[in-house]
mmCIF file of C-alpha atoms in Angstrom:
data_model
loop_
_atom_site.group_PDB
_atom_site.id
_atom_site.type_symbol
_atom_site.label_atom_id
_atom_site.label_comp_id
_atom_site.label_asym_id
_atom_site.label_seq_id
_atom_site.Cartn_x
_atom_site.Cartn_y
_atom_site.Cartn_z
ATOM 1 C CA MET A 26 85.848 -8.294 127.849
ATOM 2 C CA SER A 27 83.904 -5.975 130.065
ATOM 3 C CA ASP A 28 84.948 -5.337 133.676
ATOM 4 C CA ARG A 29 81.474 -6.447 134.914
ATOM 5 C CA THR A 30 80.775 -10.041 135.840
ATOM 6 C CA CYS A 31 79.877 -11.874 132.752
ATOM 7 C CA PHE A 32 79.935 -15.375 131.091
ATOM 8 C CA PHE A 33 81.658 -16.364 127.871
ATOM 9 C CA THR A 34 81.240 -19.642 125.998
ATOM 10 C CA SER A 35 83.491 -21.293 123.367
ATOM 11 C CA GLU A 36 83.242 -24.665 121.650
ATOM 12 C CA SER A 37 85.598 -27.225 120.043
ATOM 13 C CA VAL A 38 85.177 -30.337 118.133
ATOM 14 C CA THR A 39 87.138 -33.611 117.756
ATOM 15 C CA GLU A 40 89.062 -34.615 114.663
ATOM 16 C CA GLY A 41 86.164 -36.981 113.839
ATOM 17 C CA HIS A 42 83.599 -34.132 113.525
ATOM 18 C CA PRO A 43 82.568 -33.996 109.874
ATOM 19 C CA ASP A 44 83.707 -30.404 109.295
ATOM 20 C CA LYS A 45 87.065 -31.323 110.769
ATOM 21 C CA VAL A 46 87.352 -34.437 108.558
ATOM 22 C CA ALA A 47 86.967 -32.074 105.616
ATOM 23 C CA ASP A 48 89.523 -29.585 106.948
ATOM 24 C CA GLN A 49 92.061 -32.335 107.583
ATOM 25 C CA VAL A 50 91.670 -33.862 104.063
ATOM 26 C CA SER A 51 92.094 -30.388 102.534
ATOM 27 C CA ASP A 52 95.246 -29.575 104.636
ATOM 28 C CA ALA A 53 96.717 -33.047 104.063
ATOM 29 C CA ILE A 54 96.523 -32.471 100.322
ATOM 30 C CA LEU A 55 98.143 -28.981 100.791
ATOM 31 C CA ASP A 56 100.933 -30.536 102.853
ATOM 32 C CA ALA A 57 101.496 -33.159 100.220
ATOM 33 C CA ILE A 58 101.889 -30.540 97.480
ATOM 34 C CA LEU A 59 104.047 -28.222 99.537
ATOM 35 C CA GLU A 60 106.429 -31.175 100.337
ATOM 36 C CA ARG A 61 107.030 -31.585 96.676
ATOM 37 C CA ASP A 62 106.473 -28.059 95.365
ATOM 38 C CA PRO A 63 106.834 -25.300 97.934
ATOM 39 C CA LEU A 64 105.696 -22.759 95.476
ATOM 40 C CA GLY A 65 102.525 -24.596 94.538
ATOM 41 C CA ARG A 66 99.229 -22.658 94.578
ATOM 42 C CA VAL A 67 96.557 -24.559 96.439
ATOM 43 C CA ALA A 68 92.927 -23.815 97.249
ATOM 44 C CA VAL A 69 91.238 -27.173 98.002
ATOM 45 C CA GLU A 70 87.810 -27.651 99.490
ATOM 46 C CA THR A 71 86.467 -30.988 100.745
ATOM 47 C CA LEU A 72 82.841 -32.222 101.258
ATOM 48 C CA VAL A 73 82.165 -35.488 103.136
ATOM 49 C CA SER A 74 78.797 -37.195 103.577
ATOM 50 C CA THR A 75 77.543 -40.722 103.786
ATOM 51 C CA GLY A 76 79.920 -42.885 101.721
ATOM 52 C CA VAL A 77 81.393 -39.959 99.739
ATOM 53 C CA CYS A 78 84.277 -37.464 99.863
ATOM 54 C CA LEU A 79 84.265 -34.731 97.204
ATOM 55 C CA ILE A 80 87.486 -32.753 96.630
ATOM 56 C CA ALA A 81 87.216 -29.647 94.525
ATOM 57 C CA GLY A 82 89.258 -26.529 94.006
ATOM 58 C CA GLU A 83 92.153 -24.816 92.245
ATOM 59 C CA VAL A 84 95.762 -26.220 92.170
ATOM 60 C CA THR A 85 98.660 -24.938 90.109
ATOM 61 C CA THR A 86 101.774 -27.066 90.524
ATOM 62 C CA ASP A 87 104.278 -29.124 88.624
ATOM 63 C CA CYS A 88 104.057 -32.087 91.019
ATOM 64 C CA TYR A 89 101.531 -34.983 91.294
ATOM 65 C CA VAL A 90 99.811 -36.128 94.458
ATOM 66 C CA GLU A 91 97.311 -38.978 94.788
ATOM 67 C CA MET A 92 94.478 -37.035 96.322
ATOM 68 C CA PRO A 93 92.075 -40.023 96.756
ATOM 69 C CA GLN A 94 94.765 -42.009 98.657
ATOM 70 C CA ILE A 95 95.611 -38.957 100.789
ATOM 71 C CA ALA A 96 91.898 -38.620 101.699
ATOM 72 C CA ARG A 97 91.575 -42.333 102.577
ATOM 73 C CA ASP A 98 94.666 -42.118 104.735
ATOM 74 C CA VAL A 99 93.362 -39.180 106.774
ATOM 75 C CA ILE A 100 89.950 -40.821 107.185
ATOM 76 C CA GLU A 101 91.713 -43.995 108.455
ATOM 77 C CA GLN A 102 94.007 -41.997 110.804
ATOM 78 C CA ILE A 103 90.949 -40.199 112.329
ATOM 79 C CA GLY A 104 89.303 -43.576 113.097
ATOM 80 C CA TYR A 105 86.617 -44.090 110.423
ATOM 81 C CA THR A 106 87.598 -47.656 109.644
ATOM 82 C CA ARG A 107 84.359 -49.597 109.645
ATOM 83 C CA ALA A 108 81.590 -49.569 107.029
ATOM 84 C CA LYS A 109 78.952 -49.662 109.778
ATOM 85 C CA PHE A 110 79.896 -46.096 110.575
ATOM 86 C CA GLY A 111 78.319 -45.143 107.215
ATOM 87 C CA PHE A 112 81.725 -43.626 106.233
ATOM 88 C CA ASP A 113 85.040 -45.425 106.214
ATOM 89 C CA ASN A 114 88.379 -45.242 104.506
ATOM 90 C CA GLU A 115 87.963 -48.375 102.419
ATOM 91 C CA THR A 116 84.523 -47.984 100.938
ATOM 92 C CA VAL A 117 84.191 -44.192 100.715
ATOM 93 C CA GLY A 118 83.862 -42.963 97.142
ATOM 94 C CA VAL A 119 86.460 -40.197 96.543
ATOM 95 C CA LEU A 120 85.693 -37.867 93.768
ATOM 96 C CA SER A 121 87.828 -34.854 92.680
ATOM 97 C CA SER A 122 87.228 -31.793 90.484
ATOM 98 C CA ILE A 123 90.530 -29.825 90.316
ATOM 99 C CA ARG A 124 91.493 -27.025 87.951
ATOM 100 C CA PRO A 125 94.344 -24.481 87.875
ATOM 101 C CA GLN A 126 94.260 -21.157 89.653
ATOM 102 C CA SER A 127 92.489 -18.411 87.745
ATOM 103 C CA PRO A 128 94.985 -16.387 85.659
ATOM 104 C CA ASP A 129 93.151 -13.336 86.725
ATOM 105 C CA ILE A 130 94.087 -14.005 90.329
ATOM 106 C CA ALA A 131 97.529 -15.332 89.458
ATOM 107 C CA ARG A 132 98.567 -12.086 87.744
ATOM 108 C CA GLY A 133 98.344 -10.301 91.118
ATOM 109 C CA VAL A 134 99.918 -13.065 93.112
ATOM 110 C CA ASN A 135 102.810 -13.584 90.678
ATOM 111 C CA VAL A 136 104.119 -10.109 91.465
ATOM 112 C CA GLY A 137 103.889 -10.517 95.202
ATOM 113 C CA GLY A 138 100.413 -9.167 95.761
ATOM 114 C CA ALA A 139 97.672 -10.565 98.059
ATOM 115 C CA GLY A 140 95.648 -13.421 96.578
ATOM 116 C CA ASP A 141 92.372 -11.863 97.629
ATOM 117 C CA GLN A 142 90.834 -8.842 99.412
ATOM 118 C CA GLY A 143 89.694 -9.011 103.023
ATOM 119 C CA MET A 144 90.424 -8.320 106.602
ATOM 120 C CA MET A 145 92.162 -10.492 109.154
ATOM 121 C CA PHE A 146 92.575 -10.330 112.914
ATOM 122 C CA GLY A 147 95.000 -11.691 115.489
ATOM 123 C CA TYR A 148 94.474 -11.819 119.314
ATOM 124 C CA ALA A 149 96.329 -12.592 122.433
ATOM 125 C CA SER A 150 95.480 -12.472 126.180
ATOM 126 C CA GLU A 151 97.295 -13.075 129.410
ATOM 127 C CA GLU A 152 94.582 -15.233 130.834
ATOM 128 C CA THR A 153 96.258 -18.565 129.869
ATOM 129 C CA PRO A 154 99.868 -19.739 129.563
ATOM 130 C CA GLU A 155 99.252 -20.059 125.797
ATOM 131 C CA LEU A 156 98.238 -16.376 125.787
ATOM 132 C CA MET A 157 94.763 -17.454 124.504
ATOM 133 C CA PRO A 158 91.245 -16.913 125.801
ATOM 134 C CA MET A 159 90.481 -19.546 128.472
ATOM 135 C CA PRO A 160 87.123 -20.779 127.119
ATOM 136 C CA ILE A 161 88.554 -21.901 123.725
ATOM 137 C CA MET A 162 91.653 -23.430 125.285
ATOM 138 C CA LEU A 163 89.672 -25.561 127.739
ATOM 139 C CA ALA A 164 87.300 -26.611 125.015
ATOM 140 C CA HIS A 165 90.196 -27.636 122.814
ATOM 141 C CA LYS A 166 91.871 -29.560 125.624
ATOM 142 C CA LEU A 167 88.630 -31.434 126.429
ATOM 143 C CA ALA A 168 88.178 -32.337 122.739
ATOM 144 C CA ARG A 169 91.715 -33.674 122.486
ATOM 145 C CA GLN A 170 91.336 -35.622 125.766
ATOM 146 C CA LEU A 171 88.059 -37.056 124.440
ATOM 147 C CA ALA A 172 89.926 -38.247 121.281
ATOM 148 C CA GLN A 173 92.751 -39.672 123.348
ATOM 149 C CA ALA A 174 90.330 -41.525 125.611
ATOM 150 C CA ARG A 175 89.083 -43.231 122.437
ATOM 151 C CA LYS A 176 92.421 -43.908 120.776
ATOM 152 C CA LYS A 177 94.146 -45.241 123.851
ATOM 153 C CA GLN A 178 91.033 -47.349 124.686
ATOM 154 C CA MET A 179 90.617 -45.619 128.088
ATOM 155 C CA VAL A 180 86.918 -45.549 127.067
ATOM 156 C CA ASP A 181 86.483 -48.328 124.595
ATOM 157 C CA TYR A 182 82.951 -47.607 123.355
ATOM 158 C CA LEU A 183 83.642 -44.176 122.002
ATOM 159 C CA ARG A 184 83.576 -43.333 118.268
ATOM 160 C CA PRO A 185 85.259 -40.469 116.415
ATOM 161 C CA ASP A 186 82.753 -37.769 116.409
ATOM 162 C CA GLY A 187 82.378 -35.338 119.363
ATOM 163 C CA LYS A 188 82.040 -31.729 120.573
ATOM 164 C CA THR A 189 82.881 -29.866 123.727
ATOM 165 C CA GLN A 190 81.791 -26.435 125.101
ATOM 166 C CA VAL A 191 82.931 -24.483 128.076
ATOM 167 C CA THR A 192 81.362 -21.449 129.690
ATOM 168 C CA VAL A 193 83.704 -19.353 131.828
ATOM 169 C CA GLN A 194 82.537 -16.675 134.339
ATOM 170 C CA TYR A 195 84.629 -13.457 134.230
ATOM 171 C CA ALA A 196 84.922 -10.742 136.879
ATOM 172 C CA GLY A 197 86.908 -7.683 136.395
ATOM 173 C CA GLY A 198 87.888 -8.941 133.035
ATOM 174 C CA LYS A 199 89.562 -12.036 134.557
ATOM 175 C CA PRO A 200 88.360 -15.690 134.407
ATOM 176 C CA VAL A 201 87.303 -16.712 137.918
ATOM 177 C CA ARG A 202 85.422 -19.973 137.428
ATOM 178 C CA VAL A 203 84.068 -22.596 134.912
ATOM 179 C CA ASP A 204 80.249 -22.289 134.978
ATOM 180 C CA LYS A 205 79.207 -25.014 132.522
ATOM 181 C CA ILE A 206 80.852 -27.825 130.598
ATOM 182 C CA VAL A 207 79.211 -29.624 127.755
ATOM 183 C CA VAL A 208 80.669 -32.853 126.187
ATOM 184 C CA SER A 209 78.878 -34.692 123.387
ATOM 185 C CA CYS A 210 80.543 -37.952 122.358
ATOM 186 C CA GLN A 211 79.613 -40.485 119.781
ATOM 187 C CA HIS A 212 79.334 -43.928 121.352
ATOM 188 C CA ARG A 213 78.378 -47.604 120.778
ATOM 189 C CA GLU A 214 74.654 -48.211 120.890
ATOM 190 C CA ASP A 215 74.587 -50.552 123.870
ATOM 191 C CA VAL A 216 76.172 -48.188 126.437
ATOM 192 C CA ALA A 217 73.894 -46.410 128.930
ATOM 193 C CA ASN A 218 74.217 -42.587 129.299
ATOM 194 C CA GLU A 219 74.916 -42.919 133.011
ATOM 195 C CA VAL A 220 77.990 -44.940 132.184
ATOM 196 C CA ILE A 221 79.107 -42.481 129.567
ATOM 197 C CA ARG A 222 78.584 -39.545 131.989
ATOM 198 C CA ALA A 223 80.652 -41.154 134.725
ATOM 199 C CA ASP A 224 83.509 -42.035 132.355
ATOM 200 C CA VAL A 225 83.564 -38.620 130.722
ATOM 201 C CA ILE A 226 83.719 -36.828 134.062
ATOM 202 C CA GLU A 227 86.509 -39.074 135.345
ATOM 203 C CA LYS A 228 88.637 -39.552 132.218
ATOM 204 C CA VAL A 229 88.002 -36.500 130.138
ATOM 205 C CA ILE A 230 86.936 -33.572 132.314
ATOM 206 C CA GLY A 231 88.911 -34.490 135.437
ATOM 207 C CA PRO A 232 92.354 -34.472 133.820
ATOM 208 C CA VAL A 233 91.646 -31.242 131.902
ATOM 209 C CA ILE A 234 89.740 -28.623 133.961
ATOM 210 C CA PRO A 235 91.725 -27.204 136.827
ATOM 211 C CA ALA A 236 90.039 -28.181 140.101
ATOM 212 C CA GLU A 237 90.252 -24.510 141.373
ATOM 213 C CA MET A 238 88.006 -23.458 138.474
ATOM 214 C CA LEU A 239 85.280 -25.798 139.477
ATOM 215 C CA ASP A 240 82.704 -25.407 142.375
ATOM 216 C CA GLU A 241 79.419 -26.668 143.482
ATOM 217 C CA GLY A 242 77.643 -24.412 140.991
ATOM 218 C CA THR A 243 79.457 -25.843 137.931
ATOM 219 C CA ARG A 244 77.010 -27.764 135.678
ATOM 220 C CA VAL A 245 78.187 -30.679 133.576
ATOM 221 C CA LEU A 246 76.176 -31.903 130.646
ATOM 222 C CA VAL A 247 77.200 -35.153 128.848
ATOM 223 C CA ASN A 248 75.248 -36.051 125.688
ATOM 224 C CA PRO A 249 72.377 -33.820 126.678
ATOM 225 C CA THR A 250 69.886 -35.557 124.386
ATOM 226 C CA GLY A 251 70.674 -38.882 126.002
ATOM 227 C CA ARG A 252 72.025 -40.541 122.795
ATOM 228 C CA PHE A 253 74.746 -39.979 120.234
ATOM 229 C CA VAL A 254 75.131 -43.136 118.191
ATOM 230 C CA ARG A 255 74.943 -41.937 114.644
ATOM 231 C CA GLY A 256 77.699 -39.364 114.070
ATOM 232 C CA GLY A 257 80.412 -38.263 111.670
ATOM 233 C CA PRO A 258 79.761 -37.683 107.970
ATOM 234 C CA HIS A 259 76.975 -40.365 108.120
ATOM 235 C CA ALA A 260 74.956 -38.035 110.352
ATOM 236 C CA ASP A 261 76.004 -34.652 109.109
ATOM 237 C CA THR A 262 77.616 -33.314 105.991
ATOM 238 C CA GLY A 263 81.103 -31.803 106.535
ATOM 239 C CA LEU A 264 82.603 -28.948 104.642
ATOM 240 C CA THR A 265 86.051 -27.302 104.709
ATOM 241 C CA GLY A 266 86.133 -23.960 106.495
ATOM 242 C CA ARG A 267 82.866 -24.298 108.428
ATOM 243 C CA LYS A 268 84.583 -24.110 111.827
ATOM 244 C CA ILE A 269 86.487 -20.873 111.576
ATOM 245 C CA ILE A 270 85.617 -19.758 115.133
ATOM 246 C CA VAL A 271 86.838 -23.087 116.498
ATOM 247 C CA ASP A 272 89.990 -22.623 114.442
ATOM 248 C CA THR A 273 90.734 -19.194 115.987
ATOM 249 C CA TYR A 274 89.683 -17.629 119.297
ATOM 250 C CA GLY A 275 86.398 -19.159 120.100
ATOM 251 C CA GLY A 276 84.535 -15.954 119.433
ATOM 252 C CA MET A 277 86.554 -13.886 121.838
ATOM 253 C CA ALA A 278 88.111 -11.887 119.011
ATOM 254 C CA ARG A 279 86.649 -10.711 115.737
ATOM 255 C CA HIS A 280 87.077 -12.828 112.554
ATOM 256 C CA GLY A 281 87.345 -11.572 108.983
ATOM 257 C CA GLY A 282 85.405 -14.581 107.685
ATOM 258 C CA GLY A 283 88.171 -16.327 105.708
ATOM 259 C CA ALA A 284 88.870 -20.047 106.357
ATOM 260 C CA PHE A 285 92.405 -21.431 106.585
ATOM 261 C CA SER A 286 92.372 -25.143 105.530
ATOM 262 C CA GLY A 287 93.275 -26.131 102.035
ATOM 263 C CA LYS A 288 94.886 -22.786 101.269
ATOM 264 C CA ASP A 289 98.531 -22.107 100.447
ATOM 265 C CA PRO A 290 100.214 -19.153 102.206
ATOM 266 C CA THR A 291 99.776 -16.784 99.308
ATOM 267 C CA LYS A 292 96.247 -16.523 100.505
ATOM 268 C CA VAL A 293 96.239 -13.821 103.102
ATOM 269 C CA ASP A 294 93.228 -15.398 104.792
ATOM 270 C CA ARG A 295 95.779 -17.810 106.159
ATOM 271 C CA SER A 296 99.134 -16.049 106.214
ATOM 272 C CA ALA A 297 97.957 -12.680 107.455
ATOM 273 C CA SER A 298 95.861 -14.356 110.177
ATOM 274 C CA TYR A 299 98.867 -16.226 111.350
ATOM 275 C CA MET A 300 100.978 -13.080 111.251
ATOM 276 C CA MET A 301 98.418 -11.111 113.253
ATOM 277 C CA ARG A 302 98.407 -13.860 115.867
ATOM 278 C CA TYR A 303 102.217 -13.657 115.931
ATOM 279 C CA VAL A 304 102.234 -9.925 116.402
ATOM 280 C CA ALA A 305 99.453 -9.872 119.085
ATOM 281 C CA LYS A 306 101.197 -12.681 121.010
ATOM 282 C CA ASN A 307 104.523 -10.804 120.981
ATOM 283 C CA VAL A 308 102.796 -7.493 122.109
ATOM 284 C CA VAL A 309 101.196 -9.329 124.984
ATOM 285 C CA ALA A 310 104.295 -11.391 125.853
ATOM 286 C CA ALA A 311 106.305 -8.194 125.870
ATOM 287 C CA GLY A 312 103.985 -6.711 128.537
ATOM 288 C CA LEU A 313 102.769 -3.828 126.299
ATOM 289 C CA ALA A 314 99.159 -4.899 127.050
ATOM 290 C CA GLU A 315 97.284 -7.522 128.842
ATOM 291 C CA ARG A 316 95.020 -8.127 125.780
ATOM 292 C CA ALA A 317 95.583 -7.177 122.194
ATOM 293 C CA GLU A 318 93.568 -7.535 118.979
ATOM 294 C CA ILE A 319 95.514 -6.665 115.754
ATOM 295 C CA SER A 320 93.562 -5.934 112.507
ATOM 296 C CA ILE A 321 94.664 -5.743 108.920
ATOM 297 C CA ALA A 322 93.129 -5.394 105.564
ATOM 298 C CA TYR A 323 94.252 -6.202 101.918
ATOM 299 C CA SER A 324 93.214 -5.584 98.361
ATOM 300 C CA ILE A 325 93.706 -8.344 95.821
ATOM 301 C CA GLY A 326 96.954 -7.869 93.863
ATOM 302 C CA GLU A 327 98.348 -5.281 96.307
ATOM 303 C CA ALA A 328 101.316 -6.255 98.455
ATOM 304 C CA ASN A 329 101.026 -3.676 101.150
ATOM 305 C CA PRO A 330 98.079 -3.703 103.510
ATOM 306 C CA LEU A 331 95.401 -1.078 103.290
ATOM 307 C CA ALA A 332 94.938 -0.673 107.019
ATOM 308 C CA LEU A 333 96.582 -1.757 110.294
ATOM 309 C CA ASP A 334 95.156 -1.077 113.795
ATOM 310 C CA ILE A 335 95.258 -2.372 117.327
ATOM 311 C CA ASP A 336 92.744 -2.509 120.245
ATOM 312 C CA THR A 337 94.065 -3.312 123.699
ATOM 313 C CA PHE A 338 90.700 -2.943 125.404
ATOM 314 C CA GLY A 339 92.057 -0.456 127.910
ATOM 315 C CA THR A 340 94.855 -2.807 129.025
ATOM 316 C CA ALA A 341 97.816 -1.037 127.321
ATOM 317 C CA LYS A 342 100.840 -0.184 129.418
ATOM 318 C CA VAL A 343 102.009 2.354 126.814
ATOM 319 C CA PRO A 344 99.810 4.391 124.356
ATOM 320 C CA GLU A 345 98.314 2.317 121.587
ATOM 321 C CA GLU A 346 99.828 4.746 119.061
ATOM 322 C CA ARG A 347 103.319 3.841 120.313
ATOM 323 C CA ILE A 348 102.550 0.136 120.155
ATOM 324 C CA LEU A 349 101.435 0.629 116.464
ATOM 325 C CA GLU A 350 104.672 2.497 115.774
ATOM 326 C CA LEU A 351 106.678 -0.395 117.100
ATOM 327 C CA ILE A 352 104.721 -2.935 115.148
ATOM 328 C CA ALA A 353 105.187 -0.931 111.886
ATOM 329 C CA LYS A 354 108.975 -0.669 112.592
ATOM 330 C CA HIS A 355 109.663 -4.263 113.311
ATOM 331 C CA PHE A 356 107.082 -6.329 111.254
ATOM 332 C CA ILE A 357 106.561 -6.435 107.491
ATOM 333 C CA PHE A 358 103.124 -7.333 106.254
ATOM 334 C CA THR A 359 103.528 -8.064 102.535
ATOM 335 C CA PRO A 360 102.539 -11.596 101.677
ATOM 336 C CA SER A 361 106.086 -12.554 100.742
ATOM 337 C CA ALA A 362 107.570 -11.140 103.875
ATOM 338 C CA MET A 363 105.044 -12.905 106.101
ATOM 339 C CA ILE A 364 105.623 -16.230 104.321
ATOM 340 C CA GLU A 365 109.360 -15.882 104.911
ATOM 341 C CA LYS A 366 109.133 -14.668 108.470
ATOM 342 C CA LEU A 367 106.846 -17.510 109.531
ATOM 343 C CA ASN A 368 108.283 -20.218 107.272
ATOM 344 C CA LEU A 369 104.803 -20.877 105.733
ATOM 345 C CA ARG A 370 105.904 -22.817 102.685
ATOM 346 C CA LYS A 371 106.783 -25.939 104.595
ATOM 347 C CA PRO A 372 104.217 -28.763 105.131
ATOM 348 C CA GLN A 373 102.792 -28.253 108.599
ATOM 349 C CA TYR A 374 99.096 -27.684 108.188
ATOM 350 C CA LEU A 375 97.483 -31.072 108.807
ATOM 351 C CA ALA A 376 98.648 -30.854 112.392
ATOM 352 C CA VAL A 377 96.604 -27.629 113.003
ATOM 353 C CA ALA A 378 93.544 -28.551 111.113
ATOM 354 C CA ALA A 379 92.002 -29.887 114.352
ATOM 355 C CA TYR A 380 92.076 -28.516 117.937
ATOM 356 C CA GLY A 381 92.907 -24.889 116.814
ATOM 357 C CA HIS A 382 95.508 -23.130 114.792
ATOM 358 C CA PHE A 383 96.549 -20.824 117.674
ATOM 359 C CA GLY A 384 97.739 -21.627 121.127
ATOM 360 C CA ARG A 385 99.547 -24.663 119.681
ATOM 361 C CA THR A 386 102.604 -24.679 121.967
ATOM 362 C CA ASP A 387 102.627 -28.474 121.376
ATOM 363 C CA LEU A 388 103.837 -27.810 117.782
ATOM 364 C CA PRO A 389 106.916 -25.886 116.523
ATOM 365 C CA VAL A 390 104.839 -23.415 114.418
ATOM 366 C CA ALA A 391 106.572 -19.996 114.008
ATOM 367 C CA TRP A 392 103.445 -17.911 114.652
ATOM 368 C CA GLU A 393 103.397 -19.012 118.181
ATOM 369 C CA GLN A 394 106.954 -17.892 118.981
ATOM 370 C CA THR A 395 107.556 -14.836 121.222
ATOM 371 C CA ASP A 396 111.001 -14.014 119.918
ATOM 372 C CA MET A 397 110.165 -10.379 119.332
ATOM 373 C CA ALA A 398 108.872 -9.735 122.777
ATOM 374 C CA PRO A 399 112.245 -8.737 124.363
ATOM 375 C CA LEU A 400 112.922 -6.146 121.588
ATOM 376 C CA LEU A 401 109.400 -4.649 121.822
ATOM 377 C CA ARG A 402 109.620 -4.503 125.636
ATOM 378 C CA ALA A 403 113.001 -2.716 125.513
ATOM 379 C CA GLU A 404 112.023 -0.201 122.831
ATOM 380 C CA ALA A 405 108.768 0.558 124.798
ATOM 381 C CA GLY A 406 110.795 1.367 127.901
ATOM 382 C CA LEU A 407 109.300 -1.298 130.075
#
């Protein structure tokens, strides 16, 4: 983030967004397998469209899970329970095409190597209590509040699909105000947009956006086209892994391109991204820097990373070289070590498949802990 005055925008989506429906089905299947077989190898992708849910991928396990029923349960819990939505838990056709993991990949994973090549990034910033960028945290909170307004019947005409977007103005690298808010919410056909706008401002935006971040120049857009009746998989095909920026840092940090949902932790796309968040969060929590982005790279079949680096964007309190030394001393980045450190073989992934994998202080996920911060601070001499 530059020291000049600038604007940054991030978006989030509700659990009823078609891409998030797909992510949740994939992660629900992963959780079900890990519950029965913690060593199971899973790479499950989901596609949802009008009246259909297609599950495909590679699974190697000794257990059996009823994937069609898991998919239907997720769809029901999200709120797609009526055939008039064009997609519902009772009438949706669930198809599956599952095969074992490729033996060519397994030979590298079996000996503790990474399940793929690639680069992963982790990020943390002092600008919110969650040590996350403010735009994505506010967008996530708006999306969750929108879903709660529907589920708790605070706004009884809402349907499951929805998107949020927040633009924050920065000055001197710090967030100073919210410039624009966009909320798009699926709704019953007979409700006027003026009613929707008033309800969203009062019951969704009001409880979430801090009053001190709003001013007379803040612009609020609710259903900008004036209508959002058709939504969910009936309006737009959903695919696993198509919301990777929503899942991470809202675009504030770089992304290696690998998705998380449906993948067991031997896939470094998931485990290393979680580990990088854990390291970055502890570096910032320790006061070593105000912002930190940690990058790492792997080769398929190799246990040790090919590269590790840090960028503190000029906010480091000690030299970046010293921070890297401390990271290398106190963290191990082999797949097996990351899995053990963050307890990644337990079923816990459906809960993070919507509203972000990071900044989730509402969940007991290990990658959000700051238990290493006191040690890092002490050894850095702060």
